[in-house]
PDB file of C-alpha atoms in Angstrom:
ATOM      1  CA  MET Z 241      19.221   6.909   6.173  1.00 59.00           C
ATOM      2  CA  ASP Z 242      16.601   7.542   3.675  1.00 85.00           C
ATOM      3  CA  GLU Z 243      17.834   7.941  -0.517  1.00 88.00           C
ATOM      4  CA  GLU Z 244      18.529  11.514  -0.233  1.00 88.00           C
ATOM      5  CA  LEU Z 245      21.692  11.160   2.937  1.00 88.00           C
ATOM      6  CA  ARG Z 246      21.572   7.455   1.325  1.00 93.00           C
ATOM      7  CA  ALA Z 247      22.640   8.916  -2.408  1.00 93.00           C
ATOM      8  CA  LEU Z 248      24.288  12.218  -1.146  1.00 94.00           C
ATOM      9  CA  THR Z 249      26.865  10.029   1.091  1.00 94.00           C
ATOM     10  CA  GLU Z 250      28.474   7.761  -1.050  1.00 96.00           C
ATOM     11  CA  ARG Z 251      29.075  10.189  -4.078  1.00 96.00           C
ATOM     12  CA  LEU Z 252      31.044  12.044  -1.339  1.00 96.00           C
ATOM     13  CA  ARG Z 253      32.754   9.064  -0.093  1.00 95.00           C
ATOM     14  CA  ARG Z 254      33.681   8.334  -3.940  1.00 95.00           C
ATOM     15  CA  GLU Z 255      34.658  11.515  -4.182  1.00 95.00           C
ATOM     16  CA  SER Z 256      36.302  12.053  -0.489  1.00 95.00           C
ATOM     17  CA  GLY Z 257      38.194   9.131  -1.438  1.00 94.00           C
ATOM     18  CA  GLY Z 258      36.792   7.783   2.727  1.00 91.00           C
ATOM     19  CA  GLY Z 259      39.071   8.376   5.423  1.00 91.00           C
ATOM     20  CA  PRO Z 260      38.638   9.587   8.958  1.00 93.00           C
ATOM     21  CA  ASP Z 261      37.796  13.166   7.760  1.00 93.00           C
ATOM     22  CA  PHE Z 262      35.095  12.262   6.334  1.00 95.00           C
ATOM     23  CA  GLU Z 263      33.751   9.501   8.405  1.00 94.00           C
ATOM     24  CA  ARG Z 264      34.062  12.003  10.741  1.00 95.00           C
ATOM     25  CA  LEU Z 265      31.699  14.584   9.635  1.00 95.00           C
ATOM     26  CA  LEU Z 266      28.871  11.649   8.807  1.00 93.00           C
ATOM     27  CA  THR Z 267      28.318  12.211  12.049  1.00 93.00           C
ATOM     28  CA  ALA Z 268      30.133  15.865  13.882  1.00 96.00           C
ATOM     29  CA  GLU Z 269      27.679  18.362  15.687  1.00 97.00           C
ATOM     30  CA  ALA Z 270      25.911  21.322  14.588  1.00 97.00           C
ATOM     31  CA  ASP Z 271      29.442  23.564  15.750  1.00 97.00           C
ATOM     32  CA  ALA Z 272      31.428  21.704  14.039  1.00 97.00           C
ATOM     33  CA  LEU Z 273      29.392  21.537  10.984  1.00 97.00           C
ATOM     34  CA  ALA Z 274      29.419  24.604  10.720  1.00 97.00           C
ATOM     35  CA  ARG Z 275      33.226  25.488  11.639  1.00 97.00           C
ATOM     36  CA  VAL Z 276      34.176  23.646   7.761  1.00 97.00           C
ATOM     37  CA  LEU Z 277      31.763  25.697   5.688  1.00 97.00           C
ATOM     38  CA  THR Z 278      34.067  28.994   7.091  1.00 95.00           C
ATOM     39  CA  ALA Z 279      36.804  27.913   7.159  1.00 95.00           C
ATOM     40  CA  PRO Z 280      39.818  28.515   4.925  1.00 93.00           C
ATOM     41  CA  ALA Z 281      40.527  25.127   2.454  1.00 93.00           C
ATOM     42  CA  GLU Z 282      37.940  22.706   3.234  1.00 95.00           C
ATOM     43  CA  PRO Z 283      37.693  20.834   0.156  1.00 96.00           C
ATOM     44  CA  LEU Z 284      33.975  21.080  -1.488  1.00 96.00           C
ATOM     45  CA  TRP Z 285      32.418  16.815  -1.042  1.00 97.00           C
ATOM     46  CA  ALA Z 286      33.792  18.156   2.667  1.00 97.00           C
ATOM     47  CA  ARG Z 287      31.699  21.891   2.908  1.00 97.00           C
ATOM     48  CA  GLU Z 288      28.576  19.822   0.869  1.00 97.00           C
ATOM     49  CA  LEU Z 289      28.202  17.219   3.027  1.00 97.00           C
ATOM     50  CA  ALA Z 290      28.162  19.567   6.041  1.00 97.00           C
ATOM     51  CA  ALA Z 291      25.575  22.419   3.865  1.00 97.00           C
ATOM     52  CA  PHE Z 292      23.669  19.449   3.712  1.00 97.00           C
ATOM     53  CA  ARG Z 293      22.982  17.867   6.529  1.00 96.00           C
ATOM     54  CA  LEU Z 294      23.177  21.543   9.048  1.00 97.00           C
ATOM     55  CA  GLY Z 295      20.406  22.352   6.044  1.00 97.00           C
ATOM     56  CA  ARG Z 296      17.948  19.114   6.647  1.00 95.00           C
ATOM     57  CA  ALA Z 297      18.258  19.851   9.818  1.00 95.00           C
ATOM     58  CA  GLY Z 298      17.008  23.256  10.256  1.00 96.00           C
ATOM     59  CA  ASP Z 299      19.978  25.096  10.851  1.00 97.00           C
ATOM     60  CA  ARG Z 300      20.210  28.449   9.009  1.00 97.00           C
ATOM     61  CA  ARG Z 301      24.055  28.355   9.140  1.00 97.00           C
ATOM     62  CA  ALA Z 302      23.990  26.339   5.845  1.00 98.00           C
ATOM     63  CA  PHE Z 303      22.117  29.585   3.009  1.00 98.00           C
ATOM     64  CA  GLU Z 304      24.813  30.407   1.850  1.00 97.00           C
ATOM     65  CA  ALA Z 305      26.822  27.719   0.811  1.00 97.00           C
ATOM     66  CA  LEU Z 306      23.814  25.996  -0.587  1.00 98.00           C
ATOM     67  CA  VAL Z 307      22.293  28.498  -1.907  1.00 97.00           C
ATOM     68  CA  LEU Z 308      26.192  28.445  -4.060  1.00 96.00           C
ATOM     69  CA  LEU Z 309      25.951  24.706  -4.020  1.00 97.00           C
ATOM     70  CA  LEU Z 310      22.372  25.121  -5.702  1.00 97.00           C
ATOM     71  CA  ASN Z 311      24.108  27.315  -8.917  1.00 94.00           C
ATOM     72  CA  HIS Z 312      26.965  24.797  -9.338  1.00 94.00           C
ATOM     73  CA  ARG Z 313      27.461  23.420 -12.718  1.00 92.00           C
ATOM     74  CA  ASP Z 314      27.377  19.766 -11.477  1.00 94.00           C
ATOM     75  CA  ALA Z 315      23.693  18.859 -10.828  1.00 94.00           C
ATOM     76  CA  GLU Z 316      24.425  16.467  -8.668  1.00 95.00           C
ATOM     77  CA  ARG Z 317      25.076  19.145  -6.431  1.00 96.00           C
ATOM     78  CA  CYS Z 318      22.414  21.085  -7.025  1.00 96.00           C
ATOM     79  CA  ALA Z 319      19.552  19.243  -6.481  1.00 95.00           C
ATOM     80  CA  SER Z 320      21.177  17.641  -3.301  1.00 96.00           C
ATOM     81  CA  ALA Z 321      21.599  21.475  -2.500  1.00 97.00           C
ATOM     82  CA  ALA Z 322      17.599  21.701  -3.757  1.00 97.00           C
ATOM     83  CA  HIS Z 323      16.422  18.708  -1.214  1.00 95.00           C
ATOM     84  CA  ALA Z 324      17.913  20.273   1.792  1.00 97.00           C
ATOM     85  CA  LEU Z 325      17.538  24.081   0.959  1.00 97.00           C
ATOM     86  CA  ALA Z 326      13.503  23.508   0.172  1.00 96.00           C
ATOM     87  CA  ARG Z 327      14.040  21.446   4.439  1.00 95.00           C
ATOM     88  CA  LEU Z 328      15.600  24.340   5.829  1.00 96.00           C
ATOM     89  CA  GLY Z 329      12.819  26.917   6.040  1.00 92.00           C
ATOM     90  CA  ASP Z 330      14.748  30.228   6.299  1.00 96.00           C
ATOM     91  CA  PRO Z 331      12.244  32.769   4.759  1.00 95.00           C
ATOM     92  CA  ARG Z 332      15.124  33.505   2.377  1.00 97.00           C
ATOM     93  CA  THR Z 333      15.369  30.485  -0.118  1.00 98.00           C
ATOM     94  CA  ALA Z 334      12.674  31.639  -2.429  1.00 98.00           C
ATOM     95  CA  ARG Z 335      13.654  35.299  -3.636  1.00 98.00           C
ATOM     96  CA  ALA Z 336      17.291  33.468  -3.961  1.00 98.00           C
ATOM     97  CA  ALA Z 337      16.252  30.075  -5.628  1.00 98.00           C
ATOM     98  CA  ALA Z 338      13.727  32.991  -8.396  1.00 98.00           C
ATOM     99  CA  ALA Z 339      16.895  34.730  -8.706  1.00 98.00           C
ATOM    100  CA  LEU Z 340      18.896  31.869 -10.019  1.00 97.00           C
ATOM    101  CA  ALA Z 341      15.804  30.743 -12.455  1.00 97.00           C
ATOM    102  CA  THR Z 342      15.652  33.662 -14.159  1.00 98.00           C
ATOM    103  CA  ASN Z 343      19.177  34.886 -14.480  1.00 97.00           C
ATOM    104  CA  GLU Z 344      20.017  34.577 -17.701  1.00 96.00           C
ATOM    105  CA  LEU Z 345      23.628  34.139 -17.669  1.00 95.00           C
ATOM    106  CA  ARG Z 346      23.094  31.125 -15.418  1.00 93.00           C
ATOM    107  CA  VAL Z 347      20.221  29.480 -17.605  1.00 95.00           C
ATOM    108  CA  ALA Z 348      21.796  26.289 -17.770  1.00 95.00           C
ATOM    109  CA  TYR Z 349      22.297  25.476 -14.089  1.00 95.00           C
ATOM    110  CA  ALA Z 350      18.631  26.520 -14.011  1.00 97.00           C
ATOM    111  CA  LEU Z 351      16.244  23.246 -13.386  1.00 97.00           C
ATOM    112  CA  HIS Z 352      17.520  22.884  -9.523  1.00 97.00           C
ATOM    113  CA  PRO Z 353      15.765  26.496  -8.536  1.00 98.00           C
ATOM    114  CA  VAL Z 354      13.228  26.234 -10.852  1.00 98.00           C
ATOM    115  CA  ARG Z 355      11.686  22.145  -9.512  1.00 97.00           C
ATOM    116  CA  LEU Z 356      12.826  24.667  -5.707  1.00 98.00           C
ATOM    117  CA  LEU Z 357      10.864  27.226  -6.739  1.00 98.00           C
ATOM    118  CA  VAL Z 358       7.546  24.352  -7.384  1.00 98.00           C
ATOM    119  CA  ALA Z 359       8.052  22.729  -3.971  1.00 97.00           C
ATOM    120  CA  LEU Z 360       8.471  25.850  -2.022  1.00 97.00           C
ATOM    121  CA  ASP Z 361       5.391  27.531  -3.393  1.00 96.00           C
ATOM    122  CA  ALA Z 362       6.340  30.444  -1.759  1.00 97.00           C
ATOM    123  CA  PRO Z 363       4.912  34.139  -3.591  1.00 96.00           C
ATOM    124  CA  GLU Z 364       8.189  34.208  -5.814  1.00 96.00           C
ATOM    125  CA  SER Z 365       7.732  30.786  -7.686  1.00 98.00           C
ATOM    126  CA  VAL Z 366       5.039  31.762 -10.125  1.00 98.00           C
ATOM    127  CA  PRO Z 367       6.499  35.395 -11.472  1.00 98.00           C
ATOM    128  CA  ALA Z 368       9.981  33.322 -11.622  1.00 98.00           C
ATOM    129  CA  LEU Z 369       8.244  30.501 -13.141  1.00 98.00           C
ATOM    130  CA  ILE Z 370       6.292  33.010 -15.906  1.00 98.00           C
ATOM    131  CA  THR Z 371       9.647  34.451 -16.487  1.00 98.00           C
ATOM    132  CA  THR Z 372      11.684  32.050 -17.065  1.00 98.00           C
ATOM    133  CA  LEU Z 373       9.373  30.173 -19.348  1.00 98.00           C
ATOM    134  CA  ARG Z 374       9.112  33.337 -21.306  1.00 97.00           C
ATOM    135  CA  ARG Z 375      12.384  33.449 -22.108  1.00 97.00           C
ATOM    136  CA  ARG Z 376      13.112  29.603 -22.786  1.00 97.00           C
ATOM    137  CA  LEU Z 377       9.655  30.432 -25.482  1.00 97.00           C
ATOM    138  CA  SER Z 378      11.903  31.662 -27.871  1.00 92.00           C
ATOM    139  CA  PRO Z 379      12.408  29.312 -31.382  1.00 86.00           C
ATOM    140  CA  HIS Z 380      15.359  27.142 -30.975  1.00 91.00           C
ATOM    141  CA  ASP Z 381      16.152  27.776 -27.768  1.00 95.00           C
ATOM    142  CA  PRO Z 382      18.739  25.332 -26.242  1.00 96.00           C
ATOM    143  CA  TYR Z 383      17.533  25.455 -22.501  1.00 97.00           C
ATOM    144  CA  ARG Z 384      14.200  22.652 -23.341  1.00 96.00           C
ATOM    145  CA  ARG Z 385      14.216  21.177 -19.945  1.00 97.00           C
ATOM    146  CA  VAL Z 386      14.290  24.482 -17.582  1.00 98.00           C
ATOM    147  CA  ALA Z 387      11.669  24.887 -20.010  1.00 98.00           C
ATOM    148  CA  LEU Z 388       9.443  21.419 -19.290  1.00 98.00           C
ATOM    149  CA  ALA Z 389       9.979  22.259 -16.013  1.00 98.00           C
ATOM    150  CA  CYS Z 390       8.639  25.352 -15.565  1.00 98.00           C
ATOM    151  CA  VAL Z 391       5.293  24.643 -17.705  1.00 98.00           C
ATOM    152  CA  GLU Z 392       5.436  21.157 -15.126  1.00 98.00           C
ATOM    153  CA  GLY Z 393       5.845  22.995 -12.375  1.00 98.00           C
ATOM    154  CA  LEU Z 394       2.392  26.364 -12.882  1.00 98.00           C
ATOM    155  CA  GLY Z 395       0.892  23.443 -14.039  1.00 98.00           C
ATOM    156  CA  ALA Z 396       1.496  21.867 -10.714  1.00 98.00           C
ATOM    157  CA  LEU Z 397       0.707  25.305  -8.465  1.00 98.00           C
ATOM    158  CA  ALA Z 398      -2.316  25.869 -11.012  1.00 97.00           C
ATOM    159  CA  ASP Z 399      -2.002  29.519 -11.037  1.00 97.00           C
ATOM    160  CA  ALA Z 400      -3.803  31.662 -12.962  1.00 96.00           C
ATOM    161  CA  ARG Z 401      -1.369  34.376 -13.981  1.00 97.00           C
ATOM    162  CA  ALA Z 402       0.328  31.195 -16.101  1.00 98.00           C
ATOM    163  CA  ARG Z 403      -2.909  30.297 -18.288  1.00 97.00           C
ATOM    164  CA  GLU Z 404      -1.264  33.113 -20.595  1.00 97.00           C
ATOM    165  CA  VAL Z 405       2.530  31.275 -20.848  1.00 98.00           C
ATOM    166  CA  LEU Z 406       1.214  28.016 -20.980  1.00 98.00           C
ATOM    167  CA  THR Z 407      -0.618  28.857 -23.727  1.00 97.00           C
ATOM    168  CA  GLU Z 408       2.063  30.319 -25.294  1.00 97.00           C
ATOM    169  CA  ALA Z 409       3.610  26.925 -24.749  1.00 98.00           C
ATOM    170  CA  LEU Z 410       1.177  24.968 -26.741  1.00 97.00           C
ATOM    171  CA  ALA Z 411       2.841  26.544 -30.055  1.00 96.00           C
ATOM    172  CA  HIS Z 412       6.287  24.260 -29.115  1.00 96.00           C
ATOM    173  CA  PRO Z 413       6.182  20.729 -30.403  1.00 94.00           C
ATOM    174  CA  ALA Z 414       8.225  20.358 -27.159  1.00 94.00           C
ATOM    175  CA  LEU Z 415       6.553  21.362 -24.274  1.00 97.00           C
ATOM    176  CA  ALA Z 416       2.768  20.795 -26.188  1.00 97.00           C
ATOM    177  CA  GLU Z 417       1.693  18.092 -24.056  1.00 97.00           C
ATOM    178  CA  ALA Z 418       2.973  19.220 -20.945  1.00 98.00           C
ATOM    179  CA  ALA Z 419       1.492  22.761 -21.830  1.00 98.00           C
ATOM    180  CA  VAL Z 420      -1.979  21.377 -22.579  1.00 98.00           C
ATOM    181  CA  HIS Z 421      -2.162  19.744 -18.499  1.00 98.00           C
ATOM    182  CA  ALA Z 422      -0.574  22.710 -17.239  1.00 98.00           C
ATOM    183  CA  LEU Z 423      -4.134  24.267 -17.815  1.00 97.00           C
ATOM    184  CA  ALA Z 424      -6.196  21.194 -17.242  1.00 97.00           C
ATOM    185  CA  ARG Z 425      -5.434  21.797 -13.412  1.00 97.00           C
ATOM    186  CA  ILE Z 426      -5.552  25.745 -13.536  1.00 95.00           C
ATOM    187  CA  PRO Z 427      -9.163  26.699 -12.692  1.00 90.00           C
ATOM    188  CA  LYS Z 428     -11.864  28.056 -15.093  1.00 84.00           C
ATOM    189  CA  GLN Z 429     -12.388  32.170 -14.057  1.00 74.00           C
ATOM    190  CA  ARG Z 430     -15.285  33.007 -14.059  1.00 63.00           C
TER     191      ARG Z 430
END
Protein backbone atom coordinates (compact mmCIF):
# COMPACT_ATOMS: atom_id res chain seq x y z
CA MET A 1 0.00 0.00 0.00
CA ASP A 2 1.51 3.34 -1.03
CA GLU A 3 1.63 6.43 1.18
CA GLU A 4 -1.36 8.24 -0.37
CA LEU A 5 -3.64 5.22 -0.04
CA ARG A 6 -2.40 4.48 3.48
CA ALA A 7 -3.02 8.06 4.67
CA LEU A 8 -6.48 8.12 3.09
CA THR A 9 -7.36 4.72 4.55
CA GLU A 10 -6.28 5.71 8.07
CA ARG A 11 -8.15 9.04 7.92
CA LEU A 12 -11.36 7.53 6.57
CA ARG A 13 -11.20 4.58 8.97
CA ARG A 14 -11.22 7.07 11.86
CA GLU A 15 -13.94 9.16 10.24
CA SER A 16 -16.18 6.16 9.52
CA GLY A 17 -15.53 4.37 12.81
CA GLY A 18 -14.21 1.39 10.87
CA GLY A 19 -16.61 -1.49 10.70
CA PRO A 20 -17.79 -3.86 7.98
CA ASP A 21 -19.03 -1.18 5.55
CA PHE A 22 -15.63 0.48 5.54
CA GLU A 23 -13.75 -2.82 5.18
CA ARG A 24 -16.07 -3.87 2.33
CA LEU A 25 -15.22 -0.70 0.38
CA LEU A 26 -11.50 -1.33 0.77
CA THR A 27 -11.77 -4.45 -1.36
CA ALA A 28 -14.90 -3.78 -3.44
CA GLU A 29 -14.86 -4.23 -7.20
CA ALA A 30 -15.19 -1.23 -9.53
CA ASP A 31 -18.92 -1.62 -10.20
CA ALA A 32 -19.69 -1.72 -6.49
CA LEU A 33 -17.55 1.39 -5.94
CA ALA A 34 -19.34 3.19 -8.78
CA ARG A 35 -22.72 2.39 -7.20
CA VAL A 36 -21.56 4.11 -3.99
CA LEU A 37 -21.03 7.31 -5.98
CA THR A 38 -24.63 7.40 -7.21
CA ALA A 39 -26.55 5.78 -4.36
CA PRO A 40 -28.59 8.10 -2.14
CA ALA A 41 -27.58 8.70 1.48
CA GLU A 42 -24.03 7.35 1.23
CA PRO A 43 -21.74 9.08 3.76
CA LEU A 44 -19.03 11.39 2.48
CA TRP A 45 -16.24 9.10 3.65
CA ALA A 46 -17.70 6.24 1.53
CA ARG A 47 -18.00 8.44 -1.56
CA GLU A 48 -14.45 9.69 -1.09
CA LEU A 49 -13.01 6.20 -0.72
CA ALA A 50 -14.93 4.91 -3.73
CA ALA A 51 -13.95 7.88 -5.90
CA PHE A 52 -10.30 7.69 -4.85
CA ARG A 53 -10.03 3.98 -5.62
CA LEU A 54 -11.82 4.33 -8.95
CA GLY A 55 -9.76 7.36 -9.92
CA ARG A 56 -6.47 5.67 -9.20
CA ALA A 57 -7.64 2.72 -11.27
CA GLY A 58 -8.34 5.02 -14.22
CA ASP A 59 -12.12 4.54 -14.05
CA ARG A 60 -13.71 7.74 -15.36
CA ARG A 61 -16.92 7.15 -13.43
CA ALA A 62 -15.06 8.81 -10.54
CA PHE A 63 -14.50 12.12 -12.34
CA GLU A 64 -17.47 14.15 -11.07
CA ALA A 65 -17.08 12.99 -7.47
CA LEU A 66 -13.35 13.73 -7.52
CA VAL A 67 -13.89 17.24 -8.90
CA LEU A 68 -16.41 17.95 -6.14
CA LEU A 69 -13.89 16.70 -3.57
CA LEU A 70 -11.14 18.82 -5.16
CA ASN A 71 -13.24 21.86 -4.27
CA HIS A 72 -14.06 20.74 -0.71
CA ARG A 73 -13.34 22.92 2.32
CA ASP A 74 -11.31 20.10 3.90
CA ALA A 75 -7.73 20.28 2.60
CA GLU A 76 -7.14 16.54 3.11
CA ARG A 77 -10.09 15.70 0.87
CA CYS A 78 -8.80 18.15 -1.75
CA ALA A 79 -5.35 16.58 -1.64
CA SER A 80 -6.63 13.02 -2.04
CA ALA A 81 -8.91 14.10 -4.90
CA ALA A 82 -6.03 15.86 -6.66
CA HIS A 83 -3.89 12.75 -6.30
CA ALA A 84 -6.59 10.53 -7.82
CA LEU A 85 -7.44 13.03 -10.58
CA ALA A 86 -3.78 13.21 -11.60
CA ARG A 87 -3.85 9.46 -12.19
CA LEU A 88 -7.33 9.24 -13.67
CA GLY A 89 -6.33 10.23 -17.17
CA ASP A 90 -9.62 11.99 -17.94
CA PRO A 91 -9.24 14.75 -20.55
CA ARG A 92 -11.74 16.92 -18.64
CA THR A 93 -9.51 17.14 -15.57
CA ALA A 94 -7.34 20.11 -16.59
CA ARG A 95 -10.35 22.19 -17.63
CA ALA A 96 -12.09 21.45 -14.32
CA ALA A 97 -8.96 22.23 -12.29
CA ALA A 98 -8.48 25.49 -14.21
CA ALA A 99 -12.08 26.50 -13.52
CA LEU A 100 -11.64 25.83 -9.80
CA ALA A 101 -8.25 27.56 -9.59
CA THR A 102 -9.55 30.73 -11.25
CA ASN A 103 -12.89 30.93 -9.42
CA GLU A 104 -12.57 34.01 -7.19
CA LEU A 105 -15.53 32.90 -5.08
CA ARG A 106 -13.66 29.72 -4.12
CA VAL A 107 -10.07 31.02 -4.04
CA ALA A 108 -9.67 29.85 -0.44
CA TYR A 109 -9.81 26.30 -1.82
CA ALA A 110 -7.65 26.87 -4.92
CA LEU A 111 -4.36 25.47 -3.58
CA HIS A 112 -4.91 21.88 -4.66
CA PRO A 113 -6.40 22.73 -8.07
CA VAL A 114 -3.31 24.90 -8.68
CA ARG A 115 -0.98 22.06 -7.72
CA LEU A 116 -2.98 19.64 -9.88
CA LEU A 117 -2.61 21.96 -12.88
CA VAL A 118 1.14 21.89 -12.42
CA ALA A 119 1.17 18.10 -12.21
CA LEU A 120 -0.96 17.79 -15.34
CA ASP A 121 1.11 20.28 -17.40
CA ALA A 122 -1.89 20.63 -19.73
CA PRO A 123 -2.61 23.45 -22.19
CA GLU A 124 -4.92 25.00 -19.57
CA SER A 125 -2.26 25.00 -16.86
CA VAL A 126 -0.13 28.07 -17.57
CA PRO A 127 -3.01 30.44 -18.49
CA ALA A 128 -4.94 29.44 -15.36
CA LEU A 129 -1.89 29.85 -13.12
CA ILE A 130 -1.11 33.26 -14.62
CA THR A 131 -4.71 34.41 -14.08
CA THR A 132 -4.79 33.14 -10.51
CA LEU A 133 -1.41 34.64 -9.63
CA ARG A 134 -2.21 38.02 -11.17
CA ARG A 135 -5.31 38.27 -8.95
CA ARG A 136 -3.24 37.39 -5.87
CA LEU A 137 -0.82 40.25 -6.48
CA SER A 138 -3.17 42.88 -5.13
CA PRO A 139 -2.06 44.52 -1.88
CA HIS A 140 -2.99 42.63 1.30
CA ASP A 141 -4.33 39.60 -0.55
CA PRO A 142 -4.92 36.92 2.12
CA TYR A 143 -4.20 33.95 -0.15
CA ARG A 144 -0.39 33.96 -0.19
CA ARG A 145 -0.19 30.15 -0.15
CA VAL A 146 -2.17 30.05 -3.40
CA ALA A 147 0.04 32.78 -4.88
CA LEU A 148 3.20 30.96 -3.85
CA ALA A 149 1.91 27.70 -5.37
CA CYS A 150 1.27 29.59 -8.62
CA VAL A 151 4.78 31.08 -8.63
CA GLU A 152 6.41 27.72 -7.92
CA GLY A 153 4.17 26.00 -10.45
CA LEU A 154 4.94 28.49 -13.19
CA GLY A 155 8.62 27.97 -12.49
CA ALA A 156 8.21 24.21 -12.74
CA LEU A 157 6.34 24.56 -16.04
CA ALA A 158 9.02 27.00 -17.32
CA ASP A 159 6.74 28.65 -19.87
CA ALA A 160 7.84 32.03 -21.26
CA ARG A 161 4.24 33.32 -21.07
CA ALA A 162 4.70 33.51 -17.29
CA ARG A 163 7.67 35.87 -17.39
CA GLU A 164 5.60 39.09 -17.02
CA VAL A 165 3.50 37.97 -14.04
CA LEU A 166 6.52 36.42 -12.33
CA THR A 167 8.37 39.72 -12.75
CA GLU A 168 5.41 41.47 -11.10
CA ALA A 169 5.61 38.94 -8.24
CA LEU A 170 9.15 40.10 -7.48
CA ALA A 171 7.66 43.21 -5.84
CA HIS A 172 5.92 41.08 -3.19
CA PRO A 173 8.26 40.10 -0.33
CA ALA A 174 6.44 36.84 0.38
CA LEU A 175 6.83 35.77 -3.27
CA ALA A 176 10.09 37.40 -4.34
CA GLU A 177 12.50 34.55 -3.63
CA ALA A 178 10.27 31.97 -5.30
CA ALA A 179 9.74 34.33 -8.25
CA VAL A 180 13.52 34.69 -8.72
CA HIS A 181 13.88 30.91 -8.85
CA ALA A 182 10.89 30.55 -11.16
CA LEU A 183 12.21 33.17 -13.57
CA ALA A 184 15.59 31.44 -13.60
CA ARG A 185 13.92 28.27 -14.90
CA ILE A 186 12.29 30.00 -17.86
CA PRO A 187 14.48 29.83 -20.97
CA LYS A 188 15.97 33.15 -22.01
CA GLN A 189 14.33 34.88 -25.00
CA ARG A 190 16.40 35.11 -28.15
